[in-house]
Coordinates of C-alpha atoms in Angstrom, one line a residue:
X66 CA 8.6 37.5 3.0
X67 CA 9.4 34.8 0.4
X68 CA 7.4 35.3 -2.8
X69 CA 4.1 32.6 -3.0
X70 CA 6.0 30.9 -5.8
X71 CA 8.8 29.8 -3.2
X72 CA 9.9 25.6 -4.2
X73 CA 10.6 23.6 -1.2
X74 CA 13.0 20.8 -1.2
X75 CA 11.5 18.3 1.2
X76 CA 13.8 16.3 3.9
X77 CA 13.2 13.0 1.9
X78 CA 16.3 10.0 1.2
X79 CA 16.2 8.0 -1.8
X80 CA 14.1 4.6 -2.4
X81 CA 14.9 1.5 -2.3
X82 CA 13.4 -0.8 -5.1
X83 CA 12.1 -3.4 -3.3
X84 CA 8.3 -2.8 -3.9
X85 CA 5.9 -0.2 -5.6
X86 CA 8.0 3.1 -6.6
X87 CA 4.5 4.8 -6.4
X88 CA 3.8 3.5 -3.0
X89 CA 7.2 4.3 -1.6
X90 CA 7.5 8.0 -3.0
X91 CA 3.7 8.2 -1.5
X92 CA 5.0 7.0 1.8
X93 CA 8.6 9.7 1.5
X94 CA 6.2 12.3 0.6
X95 CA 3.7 12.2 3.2
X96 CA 5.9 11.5 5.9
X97 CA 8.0 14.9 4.9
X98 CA 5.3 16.7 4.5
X99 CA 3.7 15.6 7.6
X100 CA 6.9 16.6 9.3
X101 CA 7.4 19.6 7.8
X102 CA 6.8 22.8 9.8
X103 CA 4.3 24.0 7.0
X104 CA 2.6 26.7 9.4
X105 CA 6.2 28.6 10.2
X106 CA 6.4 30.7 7.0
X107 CA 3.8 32.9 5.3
X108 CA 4.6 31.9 1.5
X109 CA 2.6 29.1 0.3
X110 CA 4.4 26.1 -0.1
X111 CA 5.5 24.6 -3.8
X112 CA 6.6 21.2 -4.3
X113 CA 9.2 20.4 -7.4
X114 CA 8.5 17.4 -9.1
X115 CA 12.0 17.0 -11.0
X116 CA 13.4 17.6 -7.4
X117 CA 11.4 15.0 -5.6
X118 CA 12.8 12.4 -8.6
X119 CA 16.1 13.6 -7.6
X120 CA 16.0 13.0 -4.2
X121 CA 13.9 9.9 -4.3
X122 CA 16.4 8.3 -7.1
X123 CA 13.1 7.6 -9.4
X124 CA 11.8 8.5 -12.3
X125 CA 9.2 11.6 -12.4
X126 CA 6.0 9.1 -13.5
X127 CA 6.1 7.8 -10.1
X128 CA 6.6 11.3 -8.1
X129 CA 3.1 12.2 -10.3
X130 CA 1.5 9.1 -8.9
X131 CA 2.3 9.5 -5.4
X132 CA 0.9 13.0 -5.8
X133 CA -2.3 12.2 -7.7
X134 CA -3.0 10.0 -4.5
X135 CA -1.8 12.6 -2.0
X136 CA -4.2 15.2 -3.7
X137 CA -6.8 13.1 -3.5
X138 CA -6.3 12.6 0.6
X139 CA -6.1 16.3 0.7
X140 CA -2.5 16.6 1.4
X141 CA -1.7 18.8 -1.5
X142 CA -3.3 20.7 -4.4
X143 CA -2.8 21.1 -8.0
X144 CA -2.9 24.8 -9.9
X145 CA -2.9 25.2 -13.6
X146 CA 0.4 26.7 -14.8
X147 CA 1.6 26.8 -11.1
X148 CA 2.5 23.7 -9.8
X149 CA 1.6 21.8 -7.1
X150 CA 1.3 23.1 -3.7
X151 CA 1.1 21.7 0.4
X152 CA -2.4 21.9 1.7
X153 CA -2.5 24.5 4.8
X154 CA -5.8 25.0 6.3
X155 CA -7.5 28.3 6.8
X156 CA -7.7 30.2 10.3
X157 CA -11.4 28.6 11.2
X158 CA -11.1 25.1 9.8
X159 CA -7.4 25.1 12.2
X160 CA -9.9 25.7 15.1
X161 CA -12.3 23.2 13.8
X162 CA -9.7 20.7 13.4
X163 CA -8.3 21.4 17.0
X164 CA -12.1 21.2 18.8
X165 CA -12.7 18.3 17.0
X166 CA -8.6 16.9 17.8
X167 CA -10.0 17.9 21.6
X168 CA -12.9 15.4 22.0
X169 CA -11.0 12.7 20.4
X170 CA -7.7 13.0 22.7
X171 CA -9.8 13.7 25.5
X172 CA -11.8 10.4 25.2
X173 CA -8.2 8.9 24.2
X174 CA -7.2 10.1 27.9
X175 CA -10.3 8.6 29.5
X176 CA -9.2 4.8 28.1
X177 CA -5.6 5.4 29.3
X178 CA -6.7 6.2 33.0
X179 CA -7.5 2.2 32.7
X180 CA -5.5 0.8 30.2
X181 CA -2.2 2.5 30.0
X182 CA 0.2 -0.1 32.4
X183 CA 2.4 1.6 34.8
X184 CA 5.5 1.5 32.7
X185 CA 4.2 3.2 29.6
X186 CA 2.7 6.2 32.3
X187 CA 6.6 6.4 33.4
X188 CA 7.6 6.8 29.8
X189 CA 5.4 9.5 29.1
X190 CA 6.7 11.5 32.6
X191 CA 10.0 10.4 31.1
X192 CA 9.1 12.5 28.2
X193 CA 9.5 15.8 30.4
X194 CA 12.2 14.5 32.4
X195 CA 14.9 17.3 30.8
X196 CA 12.6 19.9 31.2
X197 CA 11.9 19.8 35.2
X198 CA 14.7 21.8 36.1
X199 CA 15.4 24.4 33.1
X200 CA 12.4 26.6 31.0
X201 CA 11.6 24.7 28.1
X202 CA 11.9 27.8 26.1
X203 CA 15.5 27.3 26.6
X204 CA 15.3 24.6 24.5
X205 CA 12.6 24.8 22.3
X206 CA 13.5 22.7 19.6
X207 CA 13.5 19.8 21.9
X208 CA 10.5 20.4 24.1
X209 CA 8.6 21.3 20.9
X210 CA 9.1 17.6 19.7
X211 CA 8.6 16.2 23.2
X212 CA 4.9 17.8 23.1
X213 CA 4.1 16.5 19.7
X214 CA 5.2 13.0 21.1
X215 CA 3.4 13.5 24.2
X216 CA -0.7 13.9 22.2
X217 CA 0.6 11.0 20.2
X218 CA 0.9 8.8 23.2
X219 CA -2.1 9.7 24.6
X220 CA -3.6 8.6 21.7
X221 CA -1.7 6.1 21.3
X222 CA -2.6 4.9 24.9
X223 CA -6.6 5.2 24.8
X224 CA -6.1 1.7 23.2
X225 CA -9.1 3.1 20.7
X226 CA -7.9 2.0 16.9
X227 CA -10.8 4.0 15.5
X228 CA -9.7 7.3 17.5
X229 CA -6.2 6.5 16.1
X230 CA -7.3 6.5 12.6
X231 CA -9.4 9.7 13.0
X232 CA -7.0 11.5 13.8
X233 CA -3.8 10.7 11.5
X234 CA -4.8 13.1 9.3
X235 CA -5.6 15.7 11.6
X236 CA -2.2 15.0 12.8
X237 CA -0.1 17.0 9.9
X238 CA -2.2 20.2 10.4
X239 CA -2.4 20.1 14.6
X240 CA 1.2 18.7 14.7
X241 CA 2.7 22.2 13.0
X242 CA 0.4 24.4 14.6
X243 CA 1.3 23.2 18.0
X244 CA 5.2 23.9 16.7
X245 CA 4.2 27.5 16.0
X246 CA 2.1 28.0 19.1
X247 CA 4.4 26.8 21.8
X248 CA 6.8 29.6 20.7
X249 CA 4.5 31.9 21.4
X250 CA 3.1 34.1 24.8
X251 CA 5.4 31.5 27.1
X252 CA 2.7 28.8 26.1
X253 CA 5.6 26.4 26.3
X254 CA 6.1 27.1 30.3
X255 CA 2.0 26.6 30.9
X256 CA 2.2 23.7 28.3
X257 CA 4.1 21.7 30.9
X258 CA 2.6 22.0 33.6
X259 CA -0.2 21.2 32.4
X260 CA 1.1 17.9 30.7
X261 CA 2.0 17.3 33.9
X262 CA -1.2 17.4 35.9
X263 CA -2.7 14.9 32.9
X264 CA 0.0 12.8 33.7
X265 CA -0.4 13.1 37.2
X266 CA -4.4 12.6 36.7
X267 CA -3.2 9.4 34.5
X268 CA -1.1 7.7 37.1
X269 CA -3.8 8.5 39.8
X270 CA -6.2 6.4 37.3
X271 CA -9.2 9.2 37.4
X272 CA -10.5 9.2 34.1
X273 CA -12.8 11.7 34.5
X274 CA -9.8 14.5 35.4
X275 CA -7.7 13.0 33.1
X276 CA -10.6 13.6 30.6
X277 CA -11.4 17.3 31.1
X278 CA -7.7 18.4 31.4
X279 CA -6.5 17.1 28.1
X280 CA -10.0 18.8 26.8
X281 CA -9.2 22.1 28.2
X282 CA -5.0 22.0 27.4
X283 CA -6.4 21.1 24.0
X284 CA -9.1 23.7 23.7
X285 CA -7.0 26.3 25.1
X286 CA -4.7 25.7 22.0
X287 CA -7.9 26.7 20.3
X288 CA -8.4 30.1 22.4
X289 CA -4.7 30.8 21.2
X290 CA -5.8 30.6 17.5
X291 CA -8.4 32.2 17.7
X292 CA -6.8 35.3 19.2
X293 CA -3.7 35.4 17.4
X294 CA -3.2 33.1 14.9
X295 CA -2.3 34.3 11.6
X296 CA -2.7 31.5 8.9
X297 CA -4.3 31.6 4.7
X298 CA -7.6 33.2 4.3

């Protein structure tokens, strides 16, 4: 296991100066760290300041900024003579996060029954479309990112702009456990079929179904934790 001191270079291009250097190495930084699988290793995760100003092509004042605001969202932490570190939440607020994640995607699910058109309900079968004749754990990588995209839609389809902005924070902690969990126990076989009766439920327009299944495919995610997750204390 790599030591807790372990820097990680995040996936970030350099900025272009065309507006606030604070506001765009905010923007790099959250968007890498929101993509970053942060739940598949063990060691805590350490963030380099003079390697962020590197890969962003900015000074280091900047870099500080941007990570004065993200620690003030929560997205990462400051120790004293350590450095500064990615936020991972503990085992029981990852199941609080996912129950509450649950009631907000399942109300998301209920608006879509009505207000998703028929073409955007085809995209999001279009989604699976690679996966309907070969196990998604064949290609995991792929159907991994297809499932993230999938809860974003329905989200993203309840129409709701207050459900949207409850949960895009929520998003960088459920988005990497789902990447861990769907590796696990086959979940990524049962995780399509069931993405495929709420899509079915969708495109027959019953809210109510459409409602409880995304509730239960979501609350099952929380069983899994619960049982054998293995996260910080």
């Amino acid at each position: 296991m790599e030591s807790a001191d372990t820097q990680t270079r995040l996936n970030i291009a350099p900025l272009a100066a065309n507006t606030s250097l604070r506001t765009l190495a905010y923007d790099a930084i959250k968007k890498a760290i929101t993509e970053m699988d942060m739940y598949g290793q063990e060691s805590e995760i350490r963030l380099d300041e003079r390697q962020l100003s590197h890969d962003l092509g900015v000074s280091r004042t900047p870099i500080r900024e941007a990570l004065t605001v993200l620690e003030q969202e929560g997205f990462v932490r400051s120790v004293p003579r350590r450095g500064i570190f990615v936020v991972r939440k503990s085992k029981r607020e990852i199941i609080d996060m996912i129950v509450v994640w649950a009631a907000l995607e399942s109300m998301a699910a209920r608006l879509a029954a009505s207000r998703a058109t028929d073409r955007e309900l085809a995209e999001l079968r279009e989604l699976f479309h690679d996966f309907e004749g070969e196990a998604p754990a064949d290609h995991m990588n792929e159907y991994s990112n297809a499932n993230i995209r999938f809860h974003q839609n329905i989200i993203r389809l309840g129409g709701c702009e207050m459900i949207a902005e409850m949960t895009e924070n929520l998003f960088i902690h459920i988005r990497g456990i789902r990447a861990v969990s769907v590796r696990q126990e086959n979940r990524s076989e049962r995780s399509l079929q069931e993405h495929q009766g709420i899509i079915a439920a969708l495109v027959a327009r019953d809210a109510d179904l459409a409602e409880r299944l995304v509730r239960e495919h979501t609350l099952g995610l929380a069983a899994h934790v619960e049982r054998h997750g293995k996260f910080p204390s």
